[in-house]
CSV table of C-alpha atoms in Angstrom, one decimal:
chain,number,residue,atom,x,y,z
A,1,MET,CA,0.0,0.0,0.0
A,2,ALA,CA,2.9,2.4,0.7
A,3,THR,CA,3.6,2.6,-3.0
A,4,LEU,CA,0.0,3.4,-3.9
A,5,GLY,CA,-0.5,5.9,-1.0
A,6,GLY,CA,0.6,8.8,-3.1
A,7,TYR,CA,-2.0,7.9,-5.7
A,8,LEU,CA,-5.0,8.3,-3.4
A,9,ASN,CA,-7.6,10.8,-4.5
A,10,LYS,CA,-5.8,11.1,-7.9
A,11,LYS,CA,-6.9,10.0,-11.4
A,12,VAL,CA,-5.3,6.6,-12.3
A,13,LEU,CA,-5.4,4.2,-15.2
A,14,ILE,CA,-5.5,0.4,-14.4
A,15,VAL,CA,-4.8,-2.4,-16.8
A,16,THR,CA,-6.3,-5.6,-15.7
A,17,ALA,CA,-5.3,-9.2,-16.2
A,18,ASP,CA,-8.0,-9.7,-18.8
A,19,SER,CA,-6.8,-6.6,-20.7
A,20,ARG,CA,-9.5,-4.1,-19.6
A,21,ILE,CA,-8.5,-0.5,-19.3
A,22,LEU,CA,-10.2,1.3,-16.3
A,23,VAL,CA,-9.8,5.0,-15.4
A,24,GLY,CA,-11.0,6.7,-12.2
A,25,THR,CA,-10.1,8.4,-9.0
A,26,LEU,CA,-8.3,6.0,-6.6
A,27,ALA,CA,-10.4,6.1,-3.4
A,28,ALA,CA,-8.8,3.2,-1.5
A,29,ALA,CA,-6.1,0.5,-1.8
A,30,ASP,CA,-4.9,-2.2,0.5
A,31,ASN,CA,-1.8,-4.5,0.9
A,32,SER,CA,-3.3,-7.0,-1.5
A,33,THR,CA,-3.6,-4.3,-4.2
A,34,ASN,CA,-7.4,-4.4,-4.0
A,35,LEU,CA,-8.4,-1.0,-5.5
A,36,VAL,CA,-11.5,1.2,-5.2
A,37,LEU,CA,-12.2,3.7,-7.9
A,38,ASN,CA,-14.6,6.6,-7.8
A,39,GLY,CA,-16.2,7.8,-11.1
A,40,ALA,CA,-14.7,4.8,-12.9
A,41,VAL,CA,-15.0,4.3,-16.7
A,42,GLU,CA,-13.9,1.4,-18.9
A,43,ARG,CA,-12.2,2.5,-22.1
A,44,LEU,CA,-13.1,0.2,-25.0
A,45,ILE,CA,-10.4,0.9,-27.6
A,46,ARG,CA,-11.3,-0.5,-31.0
A,47,THR,CA,-8.8,-1.9,-33.6
A,48,PRO,CA,-8.1,0.2,-36.7
A,49,ASP,CA,-10.1,-2.3,-38.9
A,50,ASP,CA,-13.2,-1.9,-36.7
A,51,ASP,CA,-15.7,0.6,-38.0
A,52,GLU,CA,-17.2,1.2,-34.6
A,53,PRO,CA,-15.8,4.2,-32.6
A,54,SER,CA,-14.0,3.6,-29.4
A,55,SER,CA,-16.0,4.4,-26.3
A,56,GLU,CA,-16.0,4.9,-22.5
A,57,VAL,CA,-18.5,2.9,-20.4
A,58,PRO,CA,-19.3,4.6,-17.1
A,59,LEU,CA,-19.0,2.2,-14.1
A,60,GLY,CA,-19.3,4.6,-11.1
A,61,LEU,CA,-17.9,3.3,-7.9
A,62,TYR,CA,-15.8,0.2,-8.8
A,63,LEU,CA,-13.7,-2.4,-7.0
A,64,VAL,CA,-10.8,-4.1,-8.7
A,65,ARG,CA,-9.5,-7.3,-7.0
A,66,GLY,CA,-5.7,-7.2,-6.5
A,67,ASP,CA,-5.1,-10.4,-8.3
A,68,ASN,CA,-6.6,-8.9,-11.4
A,69,VAL,CA,-4.4,-5.8,-11.4
A,70,CYS,CA,-1.5,-5.8,-13.9
A,71,SER,CA,-0.5,-2.1,-13.7
A,72,VAL,CA,-1.6,1.1,-12.1
A,73,GLY,CA,-0.4,4.6,-13.2
A,74,LEU,CA,-1.2,8.2,-12.6
A,75,VAL,CA,-3.1,10.0,-15.4
A,76,ASP,CA,-1.9,13.3,-16.8
A,77,GLU,CA,-5.4,14.9,-16.5
A,78,LYS,CA,-4.8,17.8,-18.8
A,79,LEU,CA,-3.5,15.5,-21.6
A,80,ASP,CA,-6.2,12.9,-20.9
A,81,GLU,CA,-9.0,15.5,-21.3
A,82,SER,CA,-7.5,16.8,-24.5
A,83,ILE,CA,-7.9,13.4,-26.2
A,84,ASN,CA,-11.1,12.4,-28.1
A,85,TRP,CA,-11.3,8.8,-27.0
A,86,THR,CA,-13.9,7.9,-29.6
A,87,GLU,CA,-11.2,8.5,-32.3
A,88,VAL,CA,-8.5,6.5,-30.7
A,89,LYS,CA,-7.7,3.1,-32.3
A,90,GLY,CA,-5.2,0.5,-31.1
A,91,SER,CA,-4.2,-3.1,-31.0
A,92,THR,CA,-5.6,-5.6,-28.5
A,93,ILE,CA,-3.4,-6.2,-25.4
A,94,GLY,CA,-2.8,-9.9,-24.9
A,95,GLY,CA,-4.2,-11.6,-21.8
A,96,ILE,CA,-2.3,-13.5,-19.1
A,97,LYS,CA,-1.6,-17.1,-19.8
A,98,HIS,CA,-1.4,-19.3,-16.6
A,99,VAL,CA,0.7,-22.4,-16.9
């Protein structure tokens, strides 16, 4: 938790083990990396060959289990707000393979 303490009440982006991209304000975290987000959204980034626009799905208050967290990072809010996420395209992030 000590490493995430500086992220509390700040906007973060989380990549999950199943390749989901979640953005929200970090409200709480514990030693198992269980995370609580306020105002969370899931960003659905479409591939370049997909005619559908990318989108953000509002989730509200959201809990992410620690064993599902791949990475957590602070968001540059000014830069983030300047991006039209419906126009962003990208490649799929591969999932985790358990062996």
